[in-house]
Amino acid sequence: MKTLLLLLVSAAWTLTGAQLYYQGLMDYLENRLLAIEDRMQLWHDESHRYHTEMLDFKKLTAEVMEGLKSDHSSLFKDLEGAAVRVNRVEREMDYVEAQTAPRACANGADKVVEQDAWGLEESRGEEEEDEEWEELHSRVSDCVEILSGIRSVKIMKRVGSPKGMWTRDPRSSKVYVFNGTSGDAVLQFSSVRDFSRSVGVGGSGTIRLPSEWSGPGSAVYNGYLYYIKQDAGADVHVVKYDLLSGSVSDSAMFPLESQASVYSLNPETVADLAADDEGLWLLYASGDSEPNISLAKMDAATLDIEQIWDTRCPRENAEAAFVVCGTVYVVYNTRLASRSRVQCVFDVNDVVISEEAPLLYFPRRYGAHASLKYNPEERQLYGWDDGYQIIYRLTMKRKLLG
Ligand SMILES: *[C@@H]1O[C@H](CO)[C@@H](O)[C@H](O)[C@H]1NC(C)=O
Ligand SMILES: *[C@@H]1O[C@H](CO)[C@@H](O)[C@H](O)[C@H]1NC(C)=O
């Protein structure tokens, strides 16, 4: 009996122990479940957040895609436009190539057979030519520069007519403005700065010349104003006007075969005077049937003609020219103004050889130069481009003296 009781007690105790054990297990599992539930809630929240974010992202990409699509179509349209323009330019280039002379060509000093009218001696012998060549060579030894590039461009002002001319006297620094293509008035400014600051052309001094100038072919050089005067016939006169005393100090006549302009794109330029380190030059067309530009070296003091050359540079499609260090640079363009370029070079001393002759493009402006005047002191060009007064700074290199 005692043993049975003991057994019962021990069984009951064991039962209670098992119960306790199961209770503990249940608690544990419940806690775990709660924890898992919590975590699941967290995951759920998080996945919801991700989902929303993804939706937002999708919306964003859709928008970006939409934008890209429209960008693409506008790009495509631009591309088509560009292709059309390239085609047009190519056609223009073809036209230009067909129309104008070969690429930059340096021409030898071909002396024109002197005309009786110029009052020069008859043709000379070989030996004399050699002597003269030597003399010329030594004369230019201090001027050994060739144009190598256009360094910069500065648009100073826009005043006056689409065509005109402006220049600066290297000696006095005064600026002279020839508005239009003819007239007896010349505007004078004390400096380039004075000119660019002036309102219109007010407040400037106006010089009234005793006769009309024809075309933008004048030059101002060491206190003298040289201008072209045309009479009723084909002949032109070069008039030398003393700016200090305000009177004509000399004039010379140039008998020409027929009336012709020196540059076909600027028919108003009857003849073009140019001043450089070596003195005064005259670019002209000897007659309407003469296709090339002629060049004369003048004595700046007496207006005597010292020598004449055929530059072999065509007048056709030329718009202007300038002389640097005894070398003529002719600037060409197209009738529908595109890019001006130096496309023909002629050196009176035969020093600039073909390889050195630059094919120089002026900075991309769709204008046409009515005139280009070189200033030897500043190595600058004073250009008149469709009513804009522009300064081009030039870079030079040494001529390869043979
Ligand atoms: C320039 O000349 C044109 C005519 O060729 C004239 O109408 C204009 O008033 C002139 N401008 C100035 C600033 O003199
Ligand atoms: C004009 O120059 C070209 C070279 O550019 C030459 O072939 C032609 O003979 C010249 N014409 C005259 C009439 O001098």
XYZ file of C-alpha atoms and ligand atoms in Angstrom:
430
model
C 0.000 0.000 0.000
C 2.702 2.289 0.895
C 4.481 1.375 -2.319
C 1.367 2.152 -4.403
C 0.959 5.513 -2.750
C 4.539 6.281 -3.460
C 4.065 5.273 -7.064
C 0.975 7.470 -7.430
C 2.684 10.451 -5.911
C 5.651 10.007 -8.116
C 3.386 9.606 -11.201
C 1.477 12.721 -10.259
C 4.667 14.583 -9.835
C 5.994 13.380 -13.163
C 2.672 14.397 -14.751
C 2.924 17.843 -13.264
C 6.513 18.022 -14.508
C 5.454 17.062 -18.063
C 2.633 19.555 -17.911
C 4.989 22.249 -16.904
C 7.337 21.233 -19.636
C 4.600 21.427 -22.292
C 3.397 24.723 -20.990
C 6.886 26.119 -21.338
C 7.179 24.772 -24.857
C 3.848 26.310 -25.790
C 4.900 29.667 -24.399
C 8.105 29.496 -26.311
C 6.391 28.609 -29.574
C 3.840 31.320 -29.073
C 6.582 33.862 -28.533
C 8.351 32.674 -31.629
C 5.169 32.896 -33.621
C 4.574 36.427 -32.387
C 8.102 37.366 -33.330
C 7.633 35.828 -36.771
C 4.352 37.643 -37.137
C 6.033 40.886 -36.222
C 8.718 40.286 -38.733
C 6.195 39.324 -41.368
C 4.392 42.570 -40.689
C 7.684 44.381 -41.120
C 8.366 42.560 -44.367
C 4.932 43.310 -45.555
C 5.380 46.982 -44.801
C 8.732 46.976 -46.436
C 7.582 45.184 -49.555
C 4.686 47.637 -49.769
C 7.170 50.463 -49.591
C 9.314 48.843 -52.251
C 6.294 48.387 -54.397
C 5.349 52.033 -54.137
C 8.902 53.059 -54.812
C 8.984 50.840 -57.824
C 5.768 52.359 -59.105
C 7.210 55.834 -58.668
C 10.371 54.754 -60.420
C 8.370 53.269 -63.267
C 6.457 56.521 -63.626
C 9.704 58.467 -63.635
C 11.321 56.258 -66.267
C 8.205 56.500 -68.371
C 8.455 60.293 -68.197
C 12.162 60.257 -68.997
C 11.537 57.887 -71.881
C 8.833 60.204 -73.142
C 11.265 63.143 -72.973
C 13.992 61.148 -74.689
C 11.585 60.176 -77.417
C 10.673 63.787 -78.149
C 14.351 64.792 -77.919
C 15.188 62.075 -80.358
C 12.593 63.155 -82.835
C 13.724 66.797 -82.640
C 17.346 65.667 -83.005
C 16.320 63.663 -85.995
C 14.647 66.711 -87.477
C 17.782 68.807 -86.764
C 19.880 66.160 -88.446
C 17.685 66.234 -91.500
C 17.979 70.043 -91.594
C 21.755 69.809 -91.260
C 21.941 67.280 -94.062
C 19.991 69.619 -96.307
C 22.327 72.476 -95.373
C 25.433 70.368 -95.961
C 24.073 69.473 -99.367
C 23.486 73.123 -100.141
C 26.999 74.100 -98.985
C 28.463 71.294 -101.038
C 26.618 72.481 -104.093
C 27.824 76.028 -103.379
C 31.405 74.812 -102.993
C 31.131 72.967 -106.289
C 29.852 76.123 -107.892
C 32.648 78.181 -106.361
C 35.260 75.691 -107.422
C 33.904 75.712 -110.924
C 33.801 79.501 -110.984
C 36.967 80.648 -109.289
C 40.635 80.203 -109.875
C 42.574 77.213 -108.596
C 43.549 77.120 -104.933
C 45.856 79.674 -103.389
C 48.283 80.445 -106.096
C 51.448 82.414 -105.715
C 52.318 84.013 -108.955
C 55.706 85.040 -110.115
C 56.489 88.645 -110.805
C 55.414 88.853 -114.402
C 56.112 92.287 -115.597
C 53.496 93.719 -117.872
C 54.753 95.105 -121.134
C 54.927 98.779 -120.404
C 52.361 100.885 -122.168
C 53.434 104.097 -123.840
C 50.825 105.981 -121.931
C 52.573 105.250 -118.655
C 55.580 107.159 -119.860
C 57.962 104.366 -119.080
C 60.919 103.258 -121.125
C 60.546 100.681 -123.824
C 61.378 97.076 -123.053
C 64.754 96.487 -121.529
C 67.474 93.931 -122.060
C 68.082 90.862 -119.932
C 71.050 92.331 -118.079
C 69.185 95.404 -116.991
C 66.408 93.225 -115.640
C 68.887 91.281 -113.587
C 70.287 94.468 -112.171
C 66.859 95.700 -111.298
C 66.036 92.396 -109.646
C 69.098 92.701 -107.437
C 68.165 96.217 -106.508
C 64.617 95.231 -105.565
C 65.890 92.323 -103.525
C 68.116 94.506 -101.395
C 65.409 97.125 -101.083
C 63.014 94.773 -99.324
C 65.538 93.099 -97.058
C 64.068 94.899 -94.068
C 60.557 93.731 -94.885
C 60.480 89.967 -94.702
C 56.983 89.163 -93.558
C 54.272 87.007 -95.002
C 50.728 86.762 -93.729
C 50.219 83.474 -91.913
C 46.837 83.847 -90.272
C 44.025 85.969 -88.916
C 44.502 86.077 -85.163
C 41.333 87.805 -84.060
C 38.414 89.889 -85.162
C 36.881 92.848 -83.385
C 33.645 94.453 -84.471
C 34.022 98.108 -83.533
C 30.836 99.737 -84.714
C 28.018 99.752 -87.200
C 27.600 103.084 -88.854
C 26.749 104.395 -92.292
C 25.956 102.570 -95.491
C 26.478 98.862 -96.235
C 29.467 99.922 -98.338
C 32.250 102.219 -97.302
C 35.830 102.386 -96.129
C 37.672 103.243 -92.947
C 41.341 103.432 -92.204
C 43.857 104.809 -89.731
C 46.892 106.903 -90.561
C 49.876 104.973 -89.165
C 51.630 108.254 -88.371
C 48.947 110.353 -86.653
C 46.682 107.497 -85.397
C 43.734 109.481 -86.722
C 40.828 107.545 -88.182
C 39.179 108.430 -91.506
C 35.753 107.207 -92.528
C 34.501 107.194 -96.129
C 30.771 106.465 -95.900
C 29.081 105.075 -98.999
C 30.628 104.650 -102.415
C 31.262 108.256 -103.455
C 31.131 111.790 -102.143
C 33.301 114.731 -101.210
C 33.060 114.238 -97.439
C 35.462 112.335 -95.215
C 34.871 111.965 -91.492
C 37.848 112.367 -89.185
C 38.285 111.027 -85.643
C 41.251 111.527 -83.334
C 41.589 107.802 -82.600
C 39.945 104.409 -83.021
C 38.594 104.724 -79.486
C 37.161 108.124 -80.298
C 35.447 106.628 -83.333
C 34.000 103.643 -81.486
C 32.705 105.856 -78.660
C 31.083 108.418 -80.915
C 27.325 108.392 -81.228
C 26.640 107.690 -84.880
C 29.197 109.944 -86.494
C 28.232 113.045 -84.559
C 30.881 115.220 -82.979
C 33.439 114.387 -85.614
C 35.273 116.646 -87.965
C 34.159 116.506 -91.551
C 36.708 117.161 -94.271
C 35.319 118.498 -97.543
C 37.530 117.505 -100.434
C 37.861 119.752 -103.501
C 36.544 116.932 -105.718
C 34.519 113.733 -105.268
C 36.137 110.453 -104.340
C 34.964 107.397 -106.329
C 34.666 104.049 -104.606
C 36.164 102.813 -101.359
C 39.696 102.770 -102.782
C 41.301 105.614 -100.835
C 44.357 105.407 -98.607
C 45.704 107.578 -95.796
C 49.439 107.509 -95.380
C 51.802 109.748 -93.434
C 49.518 112.756 -93.218
C 48.289 112.545 -96.797
C 44.971 111.324 -98.098
C 45.160 109.641 -101.501
C 41.876 109.185 -103.295
C 40.523 108.061 -106.659
C 38.712 110.593 -108.788
C 36.930 109.490 -111.932
C 36.273 111.760 -114.864
C 33.610 111.398 -117.548
C 35.710 108.936 -119.543
C 37.349 105.734 -118.416
C 40.362 107.467 -116.950
C 41.006 107.670 -113.259
C 42.996 110.217 -111.313
C 44.895 109.689 -108.098
C 44.687 112.815 -105.973
C 47.077 113.490 -103.100
C 45.517 115.683 -100.445
C 47.546 117.245 -97.641
C 45.530 116.730 -94.452
C 47.528 119.333 -92.529
C 47.186 122.220 -94.931
C 43.844 121.050 -96.350
C 44.848 121.350 -99.974
C 45.634 119.155 -102.960
C 49.373 118.747 -103.264
C 49.523 116.600 -106.379
C 47.511 114.489 -108.777
C 48.208 111.987 -111.520
C 46.146 110.568 -114.330
C 45.770 106.896 -115.249
C 44.542 106.396 -118.777
C 42.640 103.101 -119.002
C 41.361 101.256 -122.056
C 37.801 101.057 -120.848
C 35.844 101.527 -117.682
C 36.229 98.457 -115.473
C 36.174 97.801 -111.768
C 39.093 96.083 -110.151
C 36.969 93.622 -108.110
C 33.904 92.083 -109.744
C 31.974 91.809 -106.460
C 32.489 95.514 -105.673
C 31.875 97.305 -108.965
C 32.132 100.695 -107.214
C 35.833 100.149 -106.588
C 37.222 101.789 -109.701
C 40.790 101.372 -108.461
C 42.198 100.576 -105.042
C 45.070 102.331 -103.302
C 47.038 100.390 -100.700
C 49.785 101.495 -98.348
C 52.241 99.098 -96.736
C 55.753 99.168 -95.248
C 57.163 99.760 -98.701
C 54.994 102.628 -99.829
C 52.008 103.205 -102.043
C 50.448 100.707 -104.445
C 47.566 100.914 -106.905
C 45.416 97.907 -107.786
C 43.406 98.436 -110.957
C 41.891 96.812 -114.028
C 43.551 97.989 -117.211
C 40.376 97.333 -119.198
C 37.109 95.448 -119.273
C 38.622 92.666 -121.386
C 41.533 92.168 -118.980
C 40.552 89.322 -116.605
C 43.362 89.830 -114.102
C 44.129 92.492 -111.515
C 47.006 94.804 -112.367
C 49.364 96.320 -109.820
C 51.403 99.507 -109.928
C 54.026 100.691 -107.461
C 53.756 104.441 -106.948
C 56.076 106.988 -105.512
C 54.074 108.310 -102.552
C 55.713 111.732 -102.851
C 55.412 112.431 -106.565
C 52.719 109.899 -107.651
C 55.123 108.597 -110.319
C 54.611 105.033 -111.449
C 57.717 103.004 -110.689
C 56.702 99.603 -112.012
C 53.674 97.641 -113.241
C 52.805 93.970 -112.861
C 50.035 91.612 -113.912
C 49.175 89.878 -110.659
C 47.573 86.912 -112.545
C 44.871 87.047 -109.872
C 41.423 87.086 -111.512
C 39.078 90.024 -110.963
C 36.114 87.633 -111.108
C 34.602 87.017 -107.641
C 37.210 89.232 -105.987
C 35.806 91.561 -103.314
C 38.935 93.306 -102.006
C 42.711 93.095 -101.791
C 45.510 94.426 -99.612
C 49.279 94.640 -99.828
C 51.615 93.491 -97.046
C 55.348 93.763 -97.513
C 55.147 93.879 -101.287
C 52.799 90.904 -101.516
C 49.239 91.300 -102.804
C 46.563 89.227 -101.080
C 43.333 89.070 -103.067
C 40.168 88.255 -101.137
C 37.407 86.298 -102.869
C 33.779 85.644 -102.015
C 30.612 84.556 -103.766
C 27.840 86.729 -105.111
C 25.627 85.355 -102.369
C 28.008 86.398 -99.594
C 29.576 83.423 -97.856
C 33.051 83.171 -96.333
C 35.679 85.614 -97.515
C 39.036 84.050 -98.213
C 42.474 84.975 -99.465
C 42.712 82.784 -102.537
C 45.355 84.407 -104.659
C 48.716 85.779 -103.635
C 51.189 87.728 -105.720
C 54.642 88.732 -104.531
C 56.410 91.414 -106.549
C 59.756 90.081 -105.344
C 58.916 86.502 -106.241
C 59.897 85.389 -102.757
C 56.608 84.000 -101.536
C 56.532 80.542 -103.042
C 53.442 78.410 -103.611
C 53.900 76.245 -100.519
C 53.995 79.313 -98.324
C 50.987 80.977 -99.850
C 48.155 80.603 -97.392
C 44.573 79.764 -98.283
C 43.179 81.940 -95.529
C 39.570 82.055 -94.487
C 38.171 85.075 -92.690
C 36.281 84.298 -89.464
C 32.855 82.859 -90.211
C 30.623 85.822 -90.882
C 28.210 85.814 -93.741
C 29.040 89.254 -94.973
C 30.849 90.861 -97.826
C 33.762 93.237 -97.466
C 33.390 96.504 -99.315
C 37.001 97.302 -98.422
C 39.996 95.970 -96.513
C 42.770 98.393 -95.576
C 46.051 97.213 -94.119
C 47.848 99.216 -91.457
C 51.559 98.307 -91.550
C 52.286 99.758 -88.121
C 49.678 97.734 -86.253
C 49.551 94.749 -88.637
C 45.814 95.085 -88.713
C 43.182 95.150 -91.392
C 40.426 97.729 -91.253
C 37.426 96.073 -92.853
C 34.000 97.438 -93.834
C 31.641 94.486 -93.816
C 28.016 95.205 -94.669
C 28.074 98.432 -92.636
C 30.104 96.997 -89.756
C 33.535 98.435 -89.049
C 35.805 95.541 -88.186
C 39.453 95.175 -87.188
C 41.264 91.943 -88.051
C 44.537 91.310 -86.285
C 46.990 89.394 -88.411
C 49.786 86.997 -87.639
C 52.922 87.058 -89.716
C 55.806 84.765 -90.343
C 59.128 85.364 -92.026
C 59.437 84.892 -95.731
C 61.808 82.134 -96.707
C 64.415 84.252 -98.409
C 65.921 82.285 -101.224
C 26.085 107.336 -95.146
O 25.718 107.465 -96.494
C 24.365 107.196 -96.757
C 24.161 107.299 -98.234
O 25.176 106.687 -98.936
C 23.503 108.164 -95.991
O 22.150 107.846 -96.183
C 23.827 108.078 -94.512
O 23.114 109.075 -93.813
C 25.307 108.275 -94.296
N 25.572 108.054 -92.893
C 26.380 108.817 -92.191
C 26.531 108.413 -90.769
O 26.957 109.761 -92.651
C 45.367 85.812 -116.095
O 45.950 84.962 -115.105
C 45.925 83.580 -115.433
C 46.535 82.841 -114.263
O 45.767 83.011 -113.134
C 46.707 83.341 -116.705
O 46.635 81.975 -117.061
C 46.149 84.186 -117.832
O 46.970 84.054 -118.972
C 46.087 85.656 -117.420
N 45.431 86.397 -118.473
C 45.974 87.469 -119.032
C 45.163 88.070 -120.137
O 47.019 87.944 -118.689
